[in-house]
XYZ file of C-alpha atoms in Angstrom:
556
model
C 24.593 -29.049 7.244
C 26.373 -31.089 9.654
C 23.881 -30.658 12.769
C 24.307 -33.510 14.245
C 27.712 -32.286 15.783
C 26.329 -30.038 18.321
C 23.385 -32.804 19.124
C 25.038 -32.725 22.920
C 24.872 -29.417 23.822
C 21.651 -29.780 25.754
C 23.411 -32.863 27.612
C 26.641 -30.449 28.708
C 24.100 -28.139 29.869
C 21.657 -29.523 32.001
C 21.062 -28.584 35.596
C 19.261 -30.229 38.124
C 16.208 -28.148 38.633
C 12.822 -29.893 38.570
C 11.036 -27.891 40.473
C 11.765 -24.627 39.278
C 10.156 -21.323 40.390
C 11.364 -18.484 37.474
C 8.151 -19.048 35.291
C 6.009 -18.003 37.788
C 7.863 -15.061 38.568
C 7.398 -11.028 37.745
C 10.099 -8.384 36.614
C 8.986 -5.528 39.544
C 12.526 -3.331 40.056
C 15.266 -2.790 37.518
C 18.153 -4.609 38.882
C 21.710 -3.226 39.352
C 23.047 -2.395 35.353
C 26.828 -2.171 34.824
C 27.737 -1.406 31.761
C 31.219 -3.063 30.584
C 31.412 -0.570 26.742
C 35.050 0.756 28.708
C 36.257 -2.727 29.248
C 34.538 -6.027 27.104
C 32.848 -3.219 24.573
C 36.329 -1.536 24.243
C 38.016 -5.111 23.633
C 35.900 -5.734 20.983
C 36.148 -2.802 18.911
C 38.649 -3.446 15.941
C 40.202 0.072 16.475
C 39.873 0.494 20.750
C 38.958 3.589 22.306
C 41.872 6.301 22.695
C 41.790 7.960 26.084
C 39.157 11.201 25.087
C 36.853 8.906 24.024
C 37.193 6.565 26.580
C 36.375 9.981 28.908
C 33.578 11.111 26.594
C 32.061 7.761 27.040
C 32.121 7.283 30.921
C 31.069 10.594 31.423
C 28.046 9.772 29.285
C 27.328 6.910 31.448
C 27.464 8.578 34.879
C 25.071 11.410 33.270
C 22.924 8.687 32.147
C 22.732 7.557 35.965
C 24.850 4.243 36.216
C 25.697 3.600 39.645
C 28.841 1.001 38.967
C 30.804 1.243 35.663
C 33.137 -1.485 34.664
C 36.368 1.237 33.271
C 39.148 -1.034 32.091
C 41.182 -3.984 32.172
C 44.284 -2.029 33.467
C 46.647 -5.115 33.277
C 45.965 -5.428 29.616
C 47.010 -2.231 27.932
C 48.751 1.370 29.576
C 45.859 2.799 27.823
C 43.424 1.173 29.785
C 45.651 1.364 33.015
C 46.322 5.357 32.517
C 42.355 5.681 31.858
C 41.698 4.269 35.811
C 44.367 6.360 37.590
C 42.796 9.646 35.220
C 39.672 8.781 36.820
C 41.169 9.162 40.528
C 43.463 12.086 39.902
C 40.458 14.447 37.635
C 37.777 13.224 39.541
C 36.036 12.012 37.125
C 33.557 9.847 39.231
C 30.770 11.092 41.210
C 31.296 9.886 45.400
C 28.255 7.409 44.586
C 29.429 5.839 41.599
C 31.369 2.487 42.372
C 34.502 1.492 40.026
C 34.762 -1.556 38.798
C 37.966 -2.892 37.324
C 38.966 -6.432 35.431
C 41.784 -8.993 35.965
C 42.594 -12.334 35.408
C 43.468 -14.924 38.324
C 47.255 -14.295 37.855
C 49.295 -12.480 40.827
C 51.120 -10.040 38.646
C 48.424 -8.830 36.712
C 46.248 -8.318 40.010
C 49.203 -6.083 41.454
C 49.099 -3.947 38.391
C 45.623 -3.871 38.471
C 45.721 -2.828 42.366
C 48.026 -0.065 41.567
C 45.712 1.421 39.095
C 43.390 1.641 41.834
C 45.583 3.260 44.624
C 44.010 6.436 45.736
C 40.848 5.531 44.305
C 38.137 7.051 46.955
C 35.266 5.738 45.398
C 34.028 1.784 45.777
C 35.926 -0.131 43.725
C 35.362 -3.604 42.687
C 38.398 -5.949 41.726
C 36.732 -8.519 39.506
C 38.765 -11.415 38.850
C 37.727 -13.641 36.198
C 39.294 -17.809 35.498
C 38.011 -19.970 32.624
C 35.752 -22.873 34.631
C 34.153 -24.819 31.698
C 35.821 -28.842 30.660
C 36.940 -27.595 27.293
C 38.398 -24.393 28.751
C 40.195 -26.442 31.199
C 41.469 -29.006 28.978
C 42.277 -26.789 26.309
C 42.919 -23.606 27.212
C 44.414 -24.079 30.645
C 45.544 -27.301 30.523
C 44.576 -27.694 34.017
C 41.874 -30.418 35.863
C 39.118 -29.229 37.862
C 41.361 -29.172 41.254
C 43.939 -26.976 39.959
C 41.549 -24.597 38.507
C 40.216 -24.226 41.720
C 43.746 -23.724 43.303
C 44.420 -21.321 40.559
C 41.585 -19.414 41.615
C 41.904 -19.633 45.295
C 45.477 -18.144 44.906
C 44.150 -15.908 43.209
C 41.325 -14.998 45.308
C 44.068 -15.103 48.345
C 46.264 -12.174 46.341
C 43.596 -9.829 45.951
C 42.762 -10.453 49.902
C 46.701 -9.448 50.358
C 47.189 -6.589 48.236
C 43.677 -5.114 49.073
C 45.010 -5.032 52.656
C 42.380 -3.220 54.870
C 40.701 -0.910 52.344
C 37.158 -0.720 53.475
C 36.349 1.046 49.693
C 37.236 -2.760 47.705
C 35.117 -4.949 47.072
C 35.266 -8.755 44.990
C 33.638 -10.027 42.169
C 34.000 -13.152 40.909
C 33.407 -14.414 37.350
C 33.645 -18.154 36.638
C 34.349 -18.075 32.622
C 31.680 -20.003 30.775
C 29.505 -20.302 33.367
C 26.896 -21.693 31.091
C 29.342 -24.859 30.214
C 30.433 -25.379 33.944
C 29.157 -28.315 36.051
C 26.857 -27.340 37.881
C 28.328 -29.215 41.412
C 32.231 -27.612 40.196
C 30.743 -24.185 39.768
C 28.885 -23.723 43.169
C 31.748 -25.422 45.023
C 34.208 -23.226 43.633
C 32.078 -19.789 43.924
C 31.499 -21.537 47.831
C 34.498 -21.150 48.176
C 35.113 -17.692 47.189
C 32.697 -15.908 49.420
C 34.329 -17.519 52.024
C 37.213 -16.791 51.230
C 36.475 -13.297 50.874
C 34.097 -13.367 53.864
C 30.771 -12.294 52.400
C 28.534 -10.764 54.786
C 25.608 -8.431 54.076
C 27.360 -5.228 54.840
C 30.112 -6.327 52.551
C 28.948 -8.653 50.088
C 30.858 -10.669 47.138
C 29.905 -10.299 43.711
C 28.849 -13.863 41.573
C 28.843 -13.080 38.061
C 27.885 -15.639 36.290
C 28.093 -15.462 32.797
C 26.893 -17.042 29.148
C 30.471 -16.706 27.818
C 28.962 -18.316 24.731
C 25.328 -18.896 24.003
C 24.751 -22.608 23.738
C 21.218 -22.960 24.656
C 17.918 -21.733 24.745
C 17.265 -18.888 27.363
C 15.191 -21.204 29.881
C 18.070 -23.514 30.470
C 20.197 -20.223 31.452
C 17.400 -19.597 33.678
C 17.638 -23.273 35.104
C 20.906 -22.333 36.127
C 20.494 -19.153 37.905
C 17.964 -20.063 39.780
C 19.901 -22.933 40.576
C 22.787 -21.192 42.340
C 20.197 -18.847 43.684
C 18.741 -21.679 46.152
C 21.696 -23.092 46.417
C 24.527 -20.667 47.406
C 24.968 -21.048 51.417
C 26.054 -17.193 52.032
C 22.826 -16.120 49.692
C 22.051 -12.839 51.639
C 26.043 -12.243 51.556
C 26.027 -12.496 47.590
C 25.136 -10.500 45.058
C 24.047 -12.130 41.892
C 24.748 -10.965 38.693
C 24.901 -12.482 34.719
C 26.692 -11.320 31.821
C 24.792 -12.614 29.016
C 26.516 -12.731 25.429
C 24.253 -13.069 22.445
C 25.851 -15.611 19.972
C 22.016 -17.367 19.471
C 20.540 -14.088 19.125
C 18.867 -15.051 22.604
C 21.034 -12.680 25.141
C 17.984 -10.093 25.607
C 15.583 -13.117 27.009
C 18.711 -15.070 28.905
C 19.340 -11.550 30.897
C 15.297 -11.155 31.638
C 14.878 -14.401 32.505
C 17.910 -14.782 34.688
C 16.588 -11.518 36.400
C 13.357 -13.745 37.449
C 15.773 -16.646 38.239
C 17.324 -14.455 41.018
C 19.871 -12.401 39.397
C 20.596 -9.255 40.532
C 22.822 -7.423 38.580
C 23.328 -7.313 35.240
C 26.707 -6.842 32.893
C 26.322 -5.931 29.489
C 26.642 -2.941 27.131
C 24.426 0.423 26.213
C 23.862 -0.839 22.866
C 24.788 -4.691 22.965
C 28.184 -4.540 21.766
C 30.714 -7.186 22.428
C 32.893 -9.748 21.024
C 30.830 -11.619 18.508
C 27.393 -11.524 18.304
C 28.289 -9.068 21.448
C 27.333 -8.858 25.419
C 23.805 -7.840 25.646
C 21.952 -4.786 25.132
C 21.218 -2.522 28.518
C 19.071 -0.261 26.109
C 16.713 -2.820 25.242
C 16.845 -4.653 28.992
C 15.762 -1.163 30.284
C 13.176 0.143 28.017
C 11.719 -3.010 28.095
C 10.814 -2.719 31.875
C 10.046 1.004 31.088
C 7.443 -0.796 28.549
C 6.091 -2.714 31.310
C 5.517 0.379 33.897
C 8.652 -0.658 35.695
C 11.119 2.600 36.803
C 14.651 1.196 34.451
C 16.629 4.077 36.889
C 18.449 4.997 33.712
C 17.720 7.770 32.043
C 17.273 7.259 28.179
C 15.204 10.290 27.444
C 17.201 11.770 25.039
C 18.298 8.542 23.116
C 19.587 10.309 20.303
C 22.155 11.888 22.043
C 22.943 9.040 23.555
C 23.088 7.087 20.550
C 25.752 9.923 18.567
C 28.230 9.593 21.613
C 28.392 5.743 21.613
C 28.571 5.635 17.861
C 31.041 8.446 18.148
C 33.272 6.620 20.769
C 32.838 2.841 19.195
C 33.464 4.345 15.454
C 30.481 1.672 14.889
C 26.668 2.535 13.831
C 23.475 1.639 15.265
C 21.579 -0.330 13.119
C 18.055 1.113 11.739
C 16.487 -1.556 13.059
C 17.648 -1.411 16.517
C 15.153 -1.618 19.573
C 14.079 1.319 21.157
C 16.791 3.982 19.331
C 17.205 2.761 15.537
C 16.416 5.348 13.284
C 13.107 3.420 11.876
C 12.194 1.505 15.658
C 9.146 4.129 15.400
C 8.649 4.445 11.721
C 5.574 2.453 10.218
C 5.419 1.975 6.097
C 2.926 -0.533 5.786
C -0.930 0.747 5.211
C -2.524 -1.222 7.880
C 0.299 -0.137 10.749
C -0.191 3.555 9.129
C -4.157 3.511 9.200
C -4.073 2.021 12.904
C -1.208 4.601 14.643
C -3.224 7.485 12.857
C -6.115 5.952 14.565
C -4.721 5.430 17.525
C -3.088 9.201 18.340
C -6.179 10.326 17.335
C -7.945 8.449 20.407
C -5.005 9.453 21.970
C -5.563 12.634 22.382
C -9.286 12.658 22.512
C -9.153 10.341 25.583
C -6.509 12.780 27.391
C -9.373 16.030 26.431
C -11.992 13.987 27.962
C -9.946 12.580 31.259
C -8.688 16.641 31.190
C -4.986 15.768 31.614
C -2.705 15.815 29.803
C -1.382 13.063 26.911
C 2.044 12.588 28.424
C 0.242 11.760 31.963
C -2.432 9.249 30.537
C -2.159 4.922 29.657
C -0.077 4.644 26.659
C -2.453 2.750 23.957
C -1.319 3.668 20.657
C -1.198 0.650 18.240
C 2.198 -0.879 16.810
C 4.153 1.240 19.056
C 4.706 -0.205 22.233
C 6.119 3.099 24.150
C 5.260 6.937 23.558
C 8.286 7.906 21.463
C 8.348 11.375 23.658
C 9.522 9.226 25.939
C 13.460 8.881 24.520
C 13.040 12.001 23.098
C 11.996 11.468 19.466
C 8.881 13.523 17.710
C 6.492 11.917 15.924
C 7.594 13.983 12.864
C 9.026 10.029 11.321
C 6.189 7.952 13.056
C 4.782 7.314 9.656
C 7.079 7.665 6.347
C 5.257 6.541 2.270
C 6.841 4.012 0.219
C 5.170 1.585 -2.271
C 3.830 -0.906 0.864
C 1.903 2.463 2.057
C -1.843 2.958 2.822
C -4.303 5.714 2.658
C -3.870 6.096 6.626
C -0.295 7.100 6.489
C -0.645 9.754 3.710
C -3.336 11.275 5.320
C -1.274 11.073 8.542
C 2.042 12.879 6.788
C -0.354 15.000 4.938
C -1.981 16.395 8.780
C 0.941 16.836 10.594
C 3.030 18.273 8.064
C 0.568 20.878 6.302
C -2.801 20.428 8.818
C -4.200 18.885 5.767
C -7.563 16.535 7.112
C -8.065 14.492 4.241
C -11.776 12.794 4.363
C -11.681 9.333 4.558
C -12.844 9.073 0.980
C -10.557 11.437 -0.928
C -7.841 9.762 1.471
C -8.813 6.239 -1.046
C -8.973 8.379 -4.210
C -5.568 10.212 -3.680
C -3.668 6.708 -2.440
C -4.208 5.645 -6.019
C -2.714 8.764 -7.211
C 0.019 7.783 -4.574
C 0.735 4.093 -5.480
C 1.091 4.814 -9.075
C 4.286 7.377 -8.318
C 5.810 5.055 -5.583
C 5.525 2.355 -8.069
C 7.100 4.326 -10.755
C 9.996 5.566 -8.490
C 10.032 2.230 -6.165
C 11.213 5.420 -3.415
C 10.147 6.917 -0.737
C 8.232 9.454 -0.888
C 8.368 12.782 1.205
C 5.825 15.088 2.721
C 6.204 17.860 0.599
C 6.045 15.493 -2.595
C 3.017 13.859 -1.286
C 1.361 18.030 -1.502
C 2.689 19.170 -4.668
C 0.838 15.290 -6.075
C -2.258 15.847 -4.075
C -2.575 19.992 -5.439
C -1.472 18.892 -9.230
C -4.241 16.249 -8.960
C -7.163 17.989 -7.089
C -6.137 21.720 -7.844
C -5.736 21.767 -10.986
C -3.613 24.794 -13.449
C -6.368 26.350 -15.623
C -6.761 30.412 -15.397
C -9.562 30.306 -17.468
C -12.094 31.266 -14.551
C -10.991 34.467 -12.230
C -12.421 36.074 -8.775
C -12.584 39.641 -9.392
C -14.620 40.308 -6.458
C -16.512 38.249 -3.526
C -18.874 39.851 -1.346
C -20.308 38.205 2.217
C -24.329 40.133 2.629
C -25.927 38.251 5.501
C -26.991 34.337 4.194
C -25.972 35.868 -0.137
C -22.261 35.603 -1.401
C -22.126 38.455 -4.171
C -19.143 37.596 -6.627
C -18.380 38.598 -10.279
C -16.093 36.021 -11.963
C -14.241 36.857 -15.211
C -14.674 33.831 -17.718
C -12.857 33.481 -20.722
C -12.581 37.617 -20.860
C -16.087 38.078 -19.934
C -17.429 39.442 -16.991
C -20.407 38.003 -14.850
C -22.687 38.800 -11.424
C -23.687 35.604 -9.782
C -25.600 35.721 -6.208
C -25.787 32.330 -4.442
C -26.419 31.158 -0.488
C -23.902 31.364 1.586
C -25.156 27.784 3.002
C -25.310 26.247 -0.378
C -22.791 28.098 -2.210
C -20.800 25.279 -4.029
C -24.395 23.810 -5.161
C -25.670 27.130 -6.294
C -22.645 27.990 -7.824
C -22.052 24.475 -9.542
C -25.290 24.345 -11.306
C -24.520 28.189 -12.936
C -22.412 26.600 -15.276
C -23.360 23.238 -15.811
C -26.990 21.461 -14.912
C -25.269 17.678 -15.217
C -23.080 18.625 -11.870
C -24.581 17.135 -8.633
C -22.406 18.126 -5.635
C -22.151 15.218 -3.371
C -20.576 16.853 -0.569
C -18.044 19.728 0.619
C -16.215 20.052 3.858
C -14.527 22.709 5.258
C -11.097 23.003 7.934
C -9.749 25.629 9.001
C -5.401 24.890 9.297
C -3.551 26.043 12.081
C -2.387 29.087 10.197
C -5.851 30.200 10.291
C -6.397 29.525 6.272
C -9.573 27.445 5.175
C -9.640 24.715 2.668
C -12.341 23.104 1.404
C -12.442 19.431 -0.341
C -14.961 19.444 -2.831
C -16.839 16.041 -4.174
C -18.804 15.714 -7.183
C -19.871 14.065 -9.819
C -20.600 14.125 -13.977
C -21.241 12.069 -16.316
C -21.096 9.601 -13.608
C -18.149 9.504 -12.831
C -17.049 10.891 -9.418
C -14.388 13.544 -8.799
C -12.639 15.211 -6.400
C -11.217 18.991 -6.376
C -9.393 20.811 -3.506
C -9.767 24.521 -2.506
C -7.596 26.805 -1.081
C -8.892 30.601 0.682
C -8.305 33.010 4.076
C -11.516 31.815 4.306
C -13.750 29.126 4.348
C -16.222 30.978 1.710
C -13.178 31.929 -0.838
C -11.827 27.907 0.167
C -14.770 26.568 -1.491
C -15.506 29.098 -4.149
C -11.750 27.931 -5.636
C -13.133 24.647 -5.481
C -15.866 25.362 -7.226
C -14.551 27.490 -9.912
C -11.886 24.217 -10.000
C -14.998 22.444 -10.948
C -16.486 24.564 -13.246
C -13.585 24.893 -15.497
C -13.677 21.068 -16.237
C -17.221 21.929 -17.818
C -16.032 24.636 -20.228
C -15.981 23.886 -24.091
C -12.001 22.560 -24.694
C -11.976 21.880 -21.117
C -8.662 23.255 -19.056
C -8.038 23.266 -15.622
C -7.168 26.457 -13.040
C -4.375 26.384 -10.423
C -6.907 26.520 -6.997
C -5.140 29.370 -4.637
C-alpha cells in the first residue's frame, strides 16, 4: 500500500503547543451536547427524513433533555425550511430549548435562512459555516486566505443586518476543517468574528471548531483546542465547542479530549451518524461520563426506546456491537466473562444485604460490565447467553435466573460437558429452556420402573412403600439420612457422596444428588413440593440404574 502519500499529514497539522495542560486535566461536568441527527445526520442519510419523522425525532430529543438542537439547514431543501417555521407555528419547542439553524457564508442563503426563523420566540442560533483549510481554499473555493476571510466577514456582516435587534439570535461560527487550518489563519479569522459580532459574556459567540475529516491522532486535536483556548482574546465572551467526525475511528477520544482541552460544547449525533465514518456518538460521550460518576444531563434510561425511534427515523440499524445500546453491549458468551459476572452479581447483592440498602443505591463493581445495565433500562434477562465459547458459569447463570435452578459448582463442570458436546454439534446458540430439557434428559432420567405410592413424614422416620417392577415394598429410613438409607436398600456398592437441597421461588424443592458406583461418579437431579419427595426422586433416579437390564425413570 502506497503509505508513503499521506507521510505529511502530521506536518499540515501541527500546532504550536509545548507546554500543554489537557493531560493533566479531569472530565468533572458534561458539557453543552447539541445534537445535529435533524441537520448533518439528516444530510447523510441516503433517503432524508420526511417531515413526521423529522417531528418524531426532535421531539425525542427535547424529551431526552437537550437544551439546543441543531433542526435544519433551511436554505438547502423546503423540507428542511418548512420543518423550522413548523417548529414556531406548533410550538414544538419547549421556552428553554435554544434553536439552532445552519447556513453557509453566502447572503442569499442567510436571508432564507433568517426567514425560517421569523417569529421564532425561542433562542436561536444562526450558525454560519466557510471552508478555512489550504486545499479547501485552493480547490474548492478557489479563493486565498484574504478573500476567505472577506468572504466570511461579509458574511458575518449579513447576519449582523438581517438579525437587526433581536435579542433571541445568537452566532456561531464554524471554520470548515478546522483540523487542516493554520493555526495563526484560524484564530485571526475567528478574532475577528467575535468582534465582529461583539462577544460579551451576556451574549456570547459560538466557536465551533470542527475535525471535518479525521487526519490525526486524537492528542493533536487536543493540541489544537487547547490552543485556541489560551489564545482567543474575548475567551470569557466565547463559547467553545468541536464537532468531531470519525473517519480514523478516533472521534469518541478527539471529542473527550477536546472537552479537557477547553471545549465546551459538543456537536455530534445520538448514535454517531454522519457523512462517512459519521459525526460522533453523543450516546457513547455521555454514558461514558455516566461511567465515570459524572451527571451526562441526558437522560438515556430507557435506551431502547430511544434506540427504535432513531432507527425508525434514520431507516438505519444500530449495530449489535454498539456502545452502551447494541443489542449484545451487555451480553457475555465466553466462560471466563460468564463465571466472573455470575460472580460478581452475586457479591452484588450480598454487599447491598450487608450495607442494608439497596443494589441500585450501592458502588457499581460487577466484572466485564462497566455500568449497571438497569441503568438504560435493560434487564439482565441477556447478560449472559450459551454458545460453543461458553463456560460452566454462564449455564449455571441462565439456568438460576431463568428456572431458580442453583447448580453446585461441581455438577455445574459435569453438565458443561453435556453442554459443549450439543453446542458443538449445532455450532448455535443455545437457549434457556434448551439448556433444562439437556440438563433433566441427562440427570433425570425416563425409567418408570420404580413408583411412590405413598411417603409418610413421622418425626426424624420417612415411611414410604415404592412399587418396583409390579411389586410392592415398606422401607423406613431417617429423615436426616434418607438418600443414604435409601441408596443402600437396593444396592450395597452405592456410596452417596453428597445431596443438597433448594427450595425455587415457586416454593418447589429440588435436590441434586451425587454418587458414585463402580467408581465412577454420577450425578442425578430430583424434583418434589418438597425437599423430602425432591430427594426421594433422586434417589429412586439412582436406584433404577442398579436394577437387572438397567432403565432409567423420568424424576418429577
Amino acid at each position: 500500500m502506497p503509505s508513503h502519500r499521506y507521510s505529511d499529514v502530521y506536518h499540515k497539522v501541527s500546532v504550536p503547543l509545548t507546554d500543554r495542560h489537557w493531560p493533566a486535566n479531569r472530565i468533572t461536568a458534561a458539557p453543552l451536547w447539541v445534537p445535529v441527527d435533524l441537520r448533518d445526520g439528516n444530510q447523510a442519510l441516503a433517503e432524508p427524513m420526511d417531515p413526521d419523522r423529522k417531528r418524531r425525532f426532535f421531539e425525542l430529543m427535547v424529551t431526552m433533555g437537550y437544551k439546543e438542537i441543531e433542526v435544519g439547514y433551511p436554505s438547502a431543501s423546503q423540507t428542511d425550511f418548512d420543518f423550522v417555521r413548523l417548529i414556531g407555528t406548533a410550538g414544538l419547542a419547549p421556552e428553554d430549548v435554544t434553536i439552532v439553524v445552519f447556513t453557509p457564508a453566502r447572503r442569499d442563503l442567510i436571508e432564507r435562512t433568517m426567514e425560517s426563523v421569523a417569529g421564532l420566540t425561542n433562542d436561536v442560533v444562526i450558525h454560519m459555516y466557510t471552508a478555512t483549510a489550504p486545499v479547501w481554499r485552493d480547490v474548492v473555493l478557489g479563493r486565498s486566505r484574504a478573500e476567505v476571510a472577506e468572504l466570511i466577514r461579509d458574511g458575518g456582516r449579513d447576519i449582523l443586518e438581517l438579525a437587526g435587534d433581536r435579542e433571541n439570535i445568537r452566532f456561531e461560527f464554524s471554520p470548515e476543517v478546522f483540523m487542516l487550518t493554520e493555526p495563526d489563519y484560524v484564530l485571526a479569522v475567528c478574532e475577528e468574528m467575535t468582534a465582529l459580532w461583539d462577544a460579551t459574556p451576556r451574549r456570547p459567540v459560538i466557536l465551533n471548531l470542527p475535525a471535518t475529516v479525521e487526519v490525526a491522532t486524537p492528542n493533536v486535536y487536543a493540541d489544537q483546542i487547547e490552543y485556541m483556548h489560551r489564545n482567543l482574546a474575548r475567551r470569557d465572551s466565547v463559547i467553545l465547542s468541536v464537532h468531531p467526525h470519525n473517519d480514523r475511528g478516533t472521534g469518541i477520544a478527539c471529542a473527550e479530549l477536546a472537552v479537557l482541552a477547553g471545549a465546551q460544547r459538543v456537536e455530534g449525533c445520538i448514535f454517531g451518524n454522519g457523512e462517512r465514518t459519521g459525526n460522533v456518538d453523543i450516546a457513547t460521550l455521555a454514558l461514558n461520563l455516566h461511567a465515570q460518576g459524572v451527571d451526562p444531563m441526558i437522560d438515556f434510561s430507557d435506551i431502547d426506546a430511544i434506540r427504535r425511534t432513531v432507527e425508525y427515523c434514520t431507516r438505519m440499524p444500530v449495530p449489535e456491537r454498539h456502545p452502551y445500546v447494541g443489542d449484545l453491549v451487555y451480553t457475555a458468551f465466553s466462560g471466563t466473562h460468564q463465571d466472573a459476572i455470575k460472580k460478581g452479581f452475586a457479591e452484588h447483592r450480598e454487599r447491598a444485604a450487608r450495607l442494608g440498602r439497596s443494589e441500585r443505591e450501592i458502588a457499581w463493581q460487577v466484572p466485564y460490565l462497566p455500568i449497571d445495565p438497569a441503568d438504560v433500562g435493560r434487564s439482565y434477562d441477556a447478560v449472559i447467553r450459551v454458545n460453543s465459547q461458553s463456560g460452566k458459569g454462564g449455564i449455571a447463570y441462565l439456568l438460576q435466573t431463568e428456572y431458580g435452578l442453583d447448580l453446585p459448582r461441581r455438577l455445574q463442570i459435569d453438565f458443561a460437558h453435556h453442554v459443549q458436546r450439543r453446542t458443538d454439534d449445532t455450532g448455535a446458540e443455545i437457549s434457556a429452556a434448551t439448556l433444562l430439557d439437556l440438563l433433566t434428559t441427562a440427570y433425570s432420567p425416563t425409567g418408570g420402573r420404580i413408583g411412590l405410592s405413598d411417603c409418610t413424614v413421622q418425626a426424624t422416620e420417612v415411611h414410604l412403600n415404592l412399587d418396583v417392577d409390579g411389586v410392592s415394598r415398606e422401607y423406613r429410613v431417617p429423615v436426616a439420612a434418607l438418600a443414604e438409607s435409601l441408596a443402600a436398600e437396593f444396592a450395597s456398592d452405592i456410596e452417596v457422596l453428597s445431596v443438597t437441597h433448594q427450595t425455587r421461588r415457586d416454593g418447589s424443592a429440588v435436590a441434586y444428588l451425587e454418587y458414585r458406583i463402580a467408581g465412577k461418579v454420577h450425578w442425578v437431579i430430583g424434583f418434589g413440593e418438597t425437599t423430602v419427595c425432591a430427594a426421594l426422586n433422586a434417589v429412586i433416579a439412582v436406584a433404577e440404574s442398579t436394577l437387572p437390564e438397567r432403565r432409567t425413570v423420568q424424576v418429577h
